[in-house]
Short mmCIF file of C-alpha atoms and ligand atoms in Angstrom, two decimals:
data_model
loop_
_atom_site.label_atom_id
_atom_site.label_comp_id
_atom_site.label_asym_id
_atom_site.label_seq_id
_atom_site.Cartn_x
_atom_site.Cartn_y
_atom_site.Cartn_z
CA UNK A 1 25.84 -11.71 -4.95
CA UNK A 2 26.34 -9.56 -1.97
CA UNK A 3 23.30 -7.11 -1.34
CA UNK A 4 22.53 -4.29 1.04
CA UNK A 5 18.96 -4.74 2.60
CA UNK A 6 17.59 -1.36 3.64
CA UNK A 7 14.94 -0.80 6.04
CA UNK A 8 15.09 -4.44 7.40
CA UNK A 9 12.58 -5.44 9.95
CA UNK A 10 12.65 -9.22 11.71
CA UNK A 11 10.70 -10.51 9.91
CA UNK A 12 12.88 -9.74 6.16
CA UNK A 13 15.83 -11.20 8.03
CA UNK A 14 13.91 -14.40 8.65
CA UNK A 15 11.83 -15.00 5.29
CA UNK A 16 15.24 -14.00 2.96
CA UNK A 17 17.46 -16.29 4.93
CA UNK A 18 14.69 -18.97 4.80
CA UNK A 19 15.02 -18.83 1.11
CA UNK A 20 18.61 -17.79 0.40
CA UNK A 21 20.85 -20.17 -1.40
CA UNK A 22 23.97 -19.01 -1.67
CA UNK A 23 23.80 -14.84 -2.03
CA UNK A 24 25.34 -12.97 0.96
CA UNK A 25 22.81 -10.64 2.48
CA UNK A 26 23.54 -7.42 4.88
CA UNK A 27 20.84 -6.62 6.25
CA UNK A 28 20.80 -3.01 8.20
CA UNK A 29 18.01 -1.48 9.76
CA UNK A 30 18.25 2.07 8.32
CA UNK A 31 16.54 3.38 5.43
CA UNK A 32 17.96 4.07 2.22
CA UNK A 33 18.71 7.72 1.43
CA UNK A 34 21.83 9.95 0.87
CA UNK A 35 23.52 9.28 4.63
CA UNK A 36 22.78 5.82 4.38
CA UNK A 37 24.35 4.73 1.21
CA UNK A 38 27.61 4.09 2.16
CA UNK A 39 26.31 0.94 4.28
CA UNK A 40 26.00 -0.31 0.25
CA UNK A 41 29.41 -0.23 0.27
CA UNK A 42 31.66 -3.69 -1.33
CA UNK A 43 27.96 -4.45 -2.47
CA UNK A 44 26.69 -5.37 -6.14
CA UNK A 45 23.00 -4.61 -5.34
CA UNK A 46 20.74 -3.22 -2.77
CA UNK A 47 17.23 -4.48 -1.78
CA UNK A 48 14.84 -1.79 -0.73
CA UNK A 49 11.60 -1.45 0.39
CA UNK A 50 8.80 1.17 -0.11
CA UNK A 51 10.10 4.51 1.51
CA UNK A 52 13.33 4.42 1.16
CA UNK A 53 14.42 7.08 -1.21
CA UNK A 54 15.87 5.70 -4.33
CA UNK A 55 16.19 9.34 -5.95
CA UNK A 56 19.46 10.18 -8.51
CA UNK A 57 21.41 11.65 -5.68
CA UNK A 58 21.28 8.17 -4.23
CA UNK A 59 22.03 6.25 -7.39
CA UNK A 60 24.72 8.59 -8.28
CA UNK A 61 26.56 7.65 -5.13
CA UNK A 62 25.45 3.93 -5.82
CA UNK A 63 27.23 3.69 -8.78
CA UNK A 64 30.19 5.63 -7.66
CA UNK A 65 30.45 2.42 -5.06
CA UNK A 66 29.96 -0.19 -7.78
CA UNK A 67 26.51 -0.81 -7.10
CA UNK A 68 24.26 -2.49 -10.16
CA UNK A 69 21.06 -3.09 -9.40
CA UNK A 70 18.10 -2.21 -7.51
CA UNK A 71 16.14 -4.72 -6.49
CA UNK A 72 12.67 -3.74 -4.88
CA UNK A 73 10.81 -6.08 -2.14
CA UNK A 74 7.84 -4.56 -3.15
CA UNK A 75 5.10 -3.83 -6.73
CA UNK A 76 5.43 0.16 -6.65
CA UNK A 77 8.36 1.43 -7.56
CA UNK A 78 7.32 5.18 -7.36
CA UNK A 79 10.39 5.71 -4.76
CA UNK A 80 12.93 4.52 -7.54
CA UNK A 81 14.27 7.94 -10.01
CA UNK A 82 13.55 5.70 -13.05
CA UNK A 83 15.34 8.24 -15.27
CA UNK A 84 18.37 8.59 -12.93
CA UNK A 85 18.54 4.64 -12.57
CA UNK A 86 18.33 4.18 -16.61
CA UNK A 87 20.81 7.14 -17.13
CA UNK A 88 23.41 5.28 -14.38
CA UNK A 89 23.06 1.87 -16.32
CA UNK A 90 21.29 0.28 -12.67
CA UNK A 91 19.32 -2.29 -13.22
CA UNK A 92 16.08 -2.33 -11.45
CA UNK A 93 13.94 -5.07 -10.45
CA UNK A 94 10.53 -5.56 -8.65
CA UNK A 95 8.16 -8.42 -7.11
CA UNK A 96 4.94 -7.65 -9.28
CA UNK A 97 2.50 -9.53 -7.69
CA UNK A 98 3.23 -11.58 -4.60
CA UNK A 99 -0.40 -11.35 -2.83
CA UNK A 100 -3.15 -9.09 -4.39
CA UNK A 101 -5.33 -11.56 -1.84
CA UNK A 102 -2.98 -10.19 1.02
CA UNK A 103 -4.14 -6.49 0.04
CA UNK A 104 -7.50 -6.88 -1.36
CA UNK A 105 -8.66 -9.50 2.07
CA UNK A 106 -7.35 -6.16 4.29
CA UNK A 107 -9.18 -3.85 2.24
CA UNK A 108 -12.23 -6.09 3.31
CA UNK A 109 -11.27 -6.29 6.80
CA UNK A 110 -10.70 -2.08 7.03
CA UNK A 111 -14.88 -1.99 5.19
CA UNK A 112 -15.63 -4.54 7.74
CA UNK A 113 -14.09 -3.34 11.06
CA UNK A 114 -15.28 0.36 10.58
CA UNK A 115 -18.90 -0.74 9.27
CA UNK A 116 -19.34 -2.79 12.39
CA UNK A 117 -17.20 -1.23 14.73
CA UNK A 118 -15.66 -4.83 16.39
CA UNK A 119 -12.54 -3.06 17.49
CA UNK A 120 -14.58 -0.97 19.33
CA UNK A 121 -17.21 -3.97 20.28
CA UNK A 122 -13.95 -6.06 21.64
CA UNK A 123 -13.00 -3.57 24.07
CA UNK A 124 -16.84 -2.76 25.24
CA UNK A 125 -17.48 -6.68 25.93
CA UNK A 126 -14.16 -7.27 27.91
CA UNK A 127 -14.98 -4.41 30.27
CA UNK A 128 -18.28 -6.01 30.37
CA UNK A 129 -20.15 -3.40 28.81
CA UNK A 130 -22.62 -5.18 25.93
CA UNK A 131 -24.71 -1.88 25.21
CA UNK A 132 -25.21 -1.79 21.42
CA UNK A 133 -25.55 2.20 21.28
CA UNK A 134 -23.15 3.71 18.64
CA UNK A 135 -22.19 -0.13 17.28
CA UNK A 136 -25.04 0.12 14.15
CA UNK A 137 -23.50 -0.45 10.62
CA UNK A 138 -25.49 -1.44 7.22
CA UNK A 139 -25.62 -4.03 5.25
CA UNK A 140 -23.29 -4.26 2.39
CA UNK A 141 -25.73 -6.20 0.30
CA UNK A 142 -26.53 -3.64 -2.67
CA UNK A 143 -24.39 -1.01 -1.91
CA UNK A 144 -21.82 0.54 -4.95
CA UNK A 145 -18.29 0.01 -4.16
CA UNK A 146 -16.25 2.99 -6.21
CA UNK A 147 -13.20 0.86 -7.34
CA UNK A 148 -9.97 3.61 -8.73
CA UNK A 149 -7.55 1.16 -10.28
CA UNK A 150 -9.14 -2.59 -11.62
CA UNK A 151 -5.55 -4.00 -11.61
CA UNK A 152 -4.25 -7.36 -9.95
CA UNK A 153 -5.87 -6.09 -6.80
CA UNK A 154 -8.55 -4.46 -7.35
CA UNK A 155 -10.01 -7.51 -9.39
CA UNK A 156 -9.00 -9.85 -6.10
CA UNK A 157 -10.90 -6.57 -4.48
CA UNK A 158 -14.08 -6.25 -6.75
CA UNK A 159 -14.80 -10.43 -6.77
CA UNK A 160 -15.05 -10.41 -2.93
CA UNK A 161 -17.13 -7.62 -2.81
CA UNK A 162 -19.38 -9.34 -5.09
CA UNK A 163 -19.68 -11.54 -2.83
CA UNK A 164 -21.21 -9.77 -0.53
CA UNK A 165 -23.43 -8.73 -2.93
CA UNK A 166 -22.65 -5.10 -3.65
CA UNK A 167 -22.30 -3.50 -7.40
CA UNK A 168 -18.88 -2.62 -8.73
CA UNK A 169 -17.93 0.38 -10.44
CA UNK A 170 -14.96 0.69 -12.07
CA UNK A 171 -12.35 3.74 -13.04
CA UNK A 172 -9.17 2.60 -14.84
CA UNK A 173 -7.49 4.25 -17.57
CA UNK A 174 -8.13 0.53 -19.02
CA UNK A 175 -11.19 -1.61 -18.91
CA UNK A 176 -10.98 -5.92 -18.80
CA UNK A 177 -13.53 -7.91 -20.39
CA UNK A 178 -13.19 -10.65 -18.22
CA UNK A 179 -14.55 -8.43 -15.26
CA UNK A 180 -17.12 -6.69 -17.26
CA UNK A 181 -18.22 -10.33 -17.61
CA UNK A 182 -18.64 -10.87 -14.09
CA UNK A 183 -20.37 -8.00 -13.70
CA UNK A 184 -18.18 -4.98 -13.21
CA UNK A 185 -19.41 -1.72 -14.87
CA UNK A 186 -16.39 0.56 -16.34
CA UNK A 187 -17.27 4.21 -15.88
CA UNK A 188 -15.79 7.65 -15.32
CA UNK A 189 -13.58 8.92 -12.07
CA UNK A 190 -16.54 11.83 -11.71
CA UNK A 191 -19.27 9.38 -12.18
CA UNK A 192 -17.94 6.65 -9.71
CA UNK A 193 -17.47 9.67 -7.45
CA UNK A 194 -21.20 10.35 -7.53
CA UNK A 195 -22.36 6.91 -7.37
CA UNK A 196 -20.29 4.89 -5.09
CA UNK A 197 -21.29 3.87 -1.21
CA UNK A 198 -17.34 2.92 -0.62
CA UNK A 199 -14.38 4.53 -2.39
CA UNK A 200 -11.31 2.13 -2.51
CA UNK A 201 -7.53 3.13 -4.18
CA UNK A 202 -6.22 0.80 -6.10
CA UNK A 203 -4.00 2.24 -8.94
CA UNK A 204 -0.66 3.03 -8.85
CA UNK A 205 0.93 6.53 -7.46
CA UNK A 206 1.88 8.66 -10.60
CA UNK A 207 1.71 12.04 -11.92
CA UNK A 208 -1.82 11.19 -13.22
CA UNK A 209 -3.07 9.29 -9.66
CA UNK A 210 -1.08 12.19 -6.84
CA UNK A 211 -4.49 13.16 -4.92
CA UNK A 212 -6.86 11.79 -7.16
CA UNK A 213 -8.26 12.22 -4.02
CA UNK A 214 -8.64 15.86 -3.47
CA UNK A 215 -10.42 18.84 -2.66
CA UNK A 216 -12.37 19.04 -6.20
CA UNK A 217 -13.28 15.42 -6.15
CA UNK A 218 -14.14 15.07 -2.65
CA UNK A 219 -17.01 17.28 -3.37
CA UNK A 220 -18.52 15.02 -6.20
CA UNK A 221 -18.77 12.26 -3.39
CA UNK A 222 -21.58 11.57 -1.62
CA UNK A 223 -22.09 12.38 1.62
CA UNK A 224 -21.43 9.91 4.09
CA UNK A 225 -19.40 8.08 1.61
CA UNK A 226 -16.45 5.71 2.93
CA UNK A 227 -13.16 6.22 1.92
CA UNK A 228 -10.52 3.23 1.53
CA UNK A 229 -6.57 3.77 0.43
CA UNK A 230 -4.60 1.04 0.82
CA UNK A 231 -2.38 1.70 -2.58
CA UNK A 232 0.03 4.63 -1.39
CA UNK A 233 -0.42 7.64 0.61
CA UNK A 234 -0.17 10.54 -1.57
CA UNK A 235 -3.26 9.68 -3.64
CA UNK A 236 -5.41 11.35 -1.44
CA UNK A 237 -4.71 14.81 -0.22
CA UNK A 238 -4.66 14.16 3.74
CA UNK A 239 -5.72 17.58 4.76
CA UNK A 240 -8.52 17.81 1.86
CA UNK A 241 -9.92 14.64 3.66
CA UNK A 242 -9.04 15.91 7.00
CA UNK A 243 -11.81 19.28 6.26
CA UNK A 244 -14.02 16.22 4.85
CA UNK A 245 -14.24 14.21 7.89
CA UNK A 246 -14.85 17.50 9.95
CA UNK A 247 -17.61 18.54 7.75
CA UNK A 248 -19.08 14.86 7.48
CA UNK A 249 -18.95 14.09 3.79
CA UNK A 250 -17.00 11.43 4.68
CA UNK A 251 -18.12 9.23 7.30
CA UNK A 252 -15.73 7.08 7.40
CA UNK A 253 -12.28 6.66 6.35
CA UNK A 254 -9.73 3.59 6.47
CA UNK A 255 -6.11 4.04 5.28
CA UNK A 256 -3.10 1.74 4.95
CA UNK A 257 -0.76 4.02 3.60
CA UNK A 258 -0.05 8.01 4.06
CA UNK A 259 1.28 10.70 2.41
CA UNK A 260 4.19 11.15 5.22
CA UNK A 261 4.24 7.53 6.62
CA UNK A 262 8.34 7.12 5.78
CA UNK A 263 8.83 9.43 9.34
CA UNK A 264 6.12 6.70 10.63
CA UNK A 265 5.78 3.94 9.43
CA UNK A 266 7.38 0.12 10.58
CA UNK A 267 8.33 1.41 13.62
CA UNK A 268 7.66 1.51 17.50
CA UNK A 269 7.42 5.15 17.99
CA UNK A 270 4.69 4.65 21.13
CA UNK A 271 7.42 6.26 23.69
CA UNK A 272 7.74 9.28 20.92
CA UNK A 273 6.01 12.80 20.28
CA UNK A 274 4.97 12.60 17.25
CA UNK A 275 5.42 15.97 15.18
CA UNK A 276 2.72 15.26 12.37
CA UNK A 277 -0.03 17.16 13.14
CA UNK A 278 -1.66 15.94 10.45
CA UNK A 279 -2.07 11.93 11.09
CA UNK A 280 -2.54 13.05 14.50
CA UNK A 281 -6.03 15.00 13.79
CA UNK A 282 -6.89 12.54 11.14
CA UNK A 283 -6.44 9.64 14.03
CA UNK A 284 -8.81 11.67 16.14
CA UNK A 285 -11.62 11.20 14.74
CA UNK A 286 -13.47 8.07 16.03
CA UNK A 287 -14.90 6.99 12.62
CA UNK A 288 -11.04 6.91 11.03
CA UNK A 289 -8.67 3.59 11.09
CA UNK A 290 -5.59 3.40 10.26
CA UNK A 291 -3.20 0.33 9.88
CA UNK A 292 0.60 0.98 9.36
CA UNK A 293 1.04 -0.05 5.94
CA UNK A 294 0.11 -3.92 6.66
CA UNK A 295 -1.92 -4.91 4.07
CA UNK A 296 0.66 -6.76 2.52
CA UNK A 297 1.45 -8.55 5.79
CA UNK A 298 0.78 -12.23 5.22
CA UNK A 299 2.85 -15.85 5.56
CA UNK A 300 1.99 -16.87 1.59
CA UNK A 301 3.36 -12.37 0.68
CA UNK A 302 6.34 -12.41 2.72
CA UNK A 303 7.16 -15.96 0.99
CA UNK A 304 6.67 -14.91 -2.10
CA UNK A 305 8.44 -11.58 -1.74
CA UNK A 306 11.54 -13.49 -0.41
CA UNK A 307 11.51 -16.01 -3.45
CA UNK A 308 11.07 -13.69 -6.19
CA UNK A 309 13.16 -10.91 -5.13
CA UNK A 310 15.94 -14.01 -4.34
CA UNK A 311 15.53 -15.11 -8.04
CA UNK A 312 15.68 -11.59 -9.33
CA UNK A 313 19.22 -11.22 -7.69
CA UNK A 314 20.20 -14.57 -9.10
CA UNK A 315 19.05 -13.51 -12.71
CA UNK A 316 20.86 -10.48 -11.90
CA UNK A 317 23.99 -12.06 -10.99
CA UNK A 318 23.96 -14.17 -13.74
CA UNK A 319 23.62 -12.15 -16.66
CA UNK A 320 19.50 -13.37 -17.74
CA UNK A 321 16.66 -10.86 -18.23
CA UNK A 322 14.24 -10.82 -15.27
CA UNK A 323 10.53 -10.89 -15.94
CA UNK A 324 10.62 -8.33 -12.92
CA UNK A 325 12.66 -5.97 -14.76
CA UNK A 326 11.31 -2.70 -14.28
CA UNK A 327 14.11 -0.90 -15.93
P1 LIG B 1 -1.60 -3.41 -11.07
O1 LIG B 1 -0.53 -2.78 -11.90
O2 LIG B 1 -1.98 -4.84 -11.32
O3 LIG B 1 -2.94 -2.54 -11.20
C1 LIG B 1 -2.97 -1.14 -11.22
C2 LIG B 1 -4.19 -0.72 -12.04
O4 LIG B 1 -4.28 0.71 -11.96
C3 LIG B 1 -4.07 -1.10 -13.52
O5 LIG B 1 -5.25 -1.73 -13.96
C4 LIG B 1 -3.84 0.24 -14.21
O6 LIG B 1 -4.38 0.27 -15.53
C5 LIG B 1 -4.57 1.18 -13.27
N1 LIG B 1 -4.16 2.57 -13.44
C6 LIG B 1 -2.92 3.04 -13.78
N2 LIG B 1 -2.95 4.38 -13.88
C7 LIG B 1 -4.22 4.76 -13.59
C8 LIG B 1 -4.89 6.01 -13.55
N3 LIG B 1 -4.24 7.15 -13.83
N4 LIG B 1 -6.18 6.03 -13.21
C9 LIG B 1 -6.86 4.86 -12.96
N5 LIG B 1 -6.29 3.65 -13.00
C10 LIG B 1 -4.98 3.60 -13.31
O7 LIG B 1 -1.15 -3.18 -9.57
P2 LIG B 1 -1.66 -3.96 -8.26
O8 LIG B 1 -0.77 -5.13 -8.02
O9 LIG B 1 -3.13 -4.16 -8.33
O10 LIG B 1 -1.32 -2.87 -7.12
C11 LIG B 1 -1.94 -1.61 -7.11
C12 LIG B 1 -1.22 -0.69 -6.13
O11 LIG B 1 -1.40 -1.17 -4.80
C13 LIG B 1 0.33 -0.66 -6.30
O12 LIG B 1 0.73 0.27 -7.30
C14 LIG B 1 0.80 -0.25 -4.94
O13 LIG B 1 0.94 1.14 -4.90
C15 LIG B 1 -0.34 -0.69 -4.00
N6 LIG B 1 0.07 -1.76 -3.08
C16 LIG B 1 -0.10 -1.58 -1.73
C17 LIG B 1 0.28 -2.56 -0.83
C18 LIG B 1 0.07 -2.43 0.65
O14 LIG B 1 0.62 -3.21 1.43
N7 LIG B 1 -0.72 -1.47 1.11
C19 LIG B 1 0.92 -3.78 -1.29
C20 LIG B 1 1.00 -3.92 -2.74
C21 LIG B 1 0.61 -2.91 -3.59
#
């Protein structure tokens, strides 16, 4: 099958061609959206990551060129015009699961690093300052970590915290047994707000989930509550957290993902200006961290994401239903 990668970085190029048998790949470095589809062109399928903009002006000229299927590197699919892609007859596929560890173990590290502050102890010691003022954390031992969405990742999530000894609550618009079992206690979104030490996003982006994290439920929080989102950007209103953080209801905050990150995001923009005014305040603020949408980022994920998305294309090609089948 002949694909169209969009929004290739190095490291796609070398994990798909590790794995390829036999499809021809193009990768191209742009993203996906209207001026870019013609690079689709003489192609059966496109493989797209998680901003580029898979909307039905885009699969309208997609199927103009003969293009069938969609086949996502990613889980979300909250870029892809489901309705648009069903109406067109495009086939859409998606790797489910290929590391809830990757995302849940950076979740842990984001806790970690702003609770005790190494990135700022690794700089201090190599300029040979080893003061300890302003480096105090707590213990997590105890504490109630607030867990929105108790999917694939969020249970990866929610057994490592156990393991540090904290209590789990739980908001998901369904509960599991199996992690009541071990301990996790299924409650309300306003009651988790109230109760929980750490906040951490894990559900899907939907009309339900846009800024679950918002003005309204920002002040059920408590104060000096940290705030995690590593599941996608627009669940939490950036400038509702931005008057947070001034006001100090939330005293610390560690994202992953951002409302505006496709203008952003997987790329070196150091020499740049950067016109968002808005991650630029929020990275101001000493007790905020932000990674570039690396959670995900990990030898066994990028394997996995090759391989399945590979086999999707071959089911694809020949004819079979994909477990991955979105649509
Ligand atoms: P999953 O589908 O296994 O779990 C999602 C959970 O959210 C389910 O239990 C579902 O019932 C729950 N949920 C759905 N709607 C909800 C609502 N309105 N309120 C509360 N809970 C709701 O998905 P998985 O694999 O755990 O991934 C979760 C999200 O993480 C993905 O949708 C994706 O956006 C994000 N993600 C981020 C990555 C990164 O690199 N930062 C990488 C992979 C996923």
């Amino acid at each position: 099958m002949k694909v169209a990668f969009f929004s290739s970085q190095s490291y796609d190029i070398e994990y798909f061609n590790r794995y390829n048998k036999g499809h021809e790949l193009l990768f191209h470095e742009a993203s996906l959206q209207e001026s870019t589809v013609n690079l689709a062109e003489g192609c059966e399928a496109i493989c797209v990551f998680v901003n580029d903009k898979v909307n039905a002006a885009v699969i309208g000229q997609l199927k103009a060129k003969g293009v069938k299927a969609v086949a996502l590197r990613c889980a979300g699919y909250n870029n892809v015009d489901l309705e648009a892609a069903k109406a067109s007859g495009m086939r859409v596929v998606r790797v489910p699961a290929y590391s809830p560890y990757a995302v849940a173990e950076h979740t842990v590290a984001l806790i970690l690093t702003l609770n005790r502050k190494t990135h700022k102890a690794y700089n201090r010691v190599r300029e040979g300052n080893f003061s300890l003022d302003r480096l105090i954390g707590f213990d997590l031992n105890e504490k109630v970590i607030g867990i929105i969405g108790m999917g694939k990742i969020g249970e990866v999530f929610a057994k490592i915290m156990i393991g540090f000894g904290c209590r789990i609550m739980a908001f998901d618009i369904n509960s599991n047994a199996e992690m009541e079992k071990i301990g996790v206690t299924y409650v309300q979104l306003e009651e988790l707000l109230g109760i929980a030490d750490i906040i951490s996003l894990h559900c899907p982006l939907n009309d339900q989930t846009r800024h679950i994290i918002n003005t309204a439920n920002i002040a059920r929080m408590k104060t000096g509550v940290m705030l995690i989102n590593t599941g996608r950007g627009a669940l939490v209103d950036s400038l509702a957290v931005v008057d947070a953080l001034k006001s100090g209801k939330i005293a610390y905050l560690g994202l992953d993902v951002y409302e505006q990150e496709e203008t952003l995001f997987f790329r070196d923009l150091s020499e740049n200006i950067i016109a968002d005014d808005t991650i630029m305040r929020l990275m101001s603020f000493p007790n905020v961290l932000v990674t570039a949408h690396q959670a995900f980022f990990t030898d066994e994920a990028l394997s996995k994401i090759a391989t399945v998305t590979l086999q999707n294309l071959s089911d694809i090609a020949e004819g079979k239903p994909s477990p991955n089948t979105v649509i």
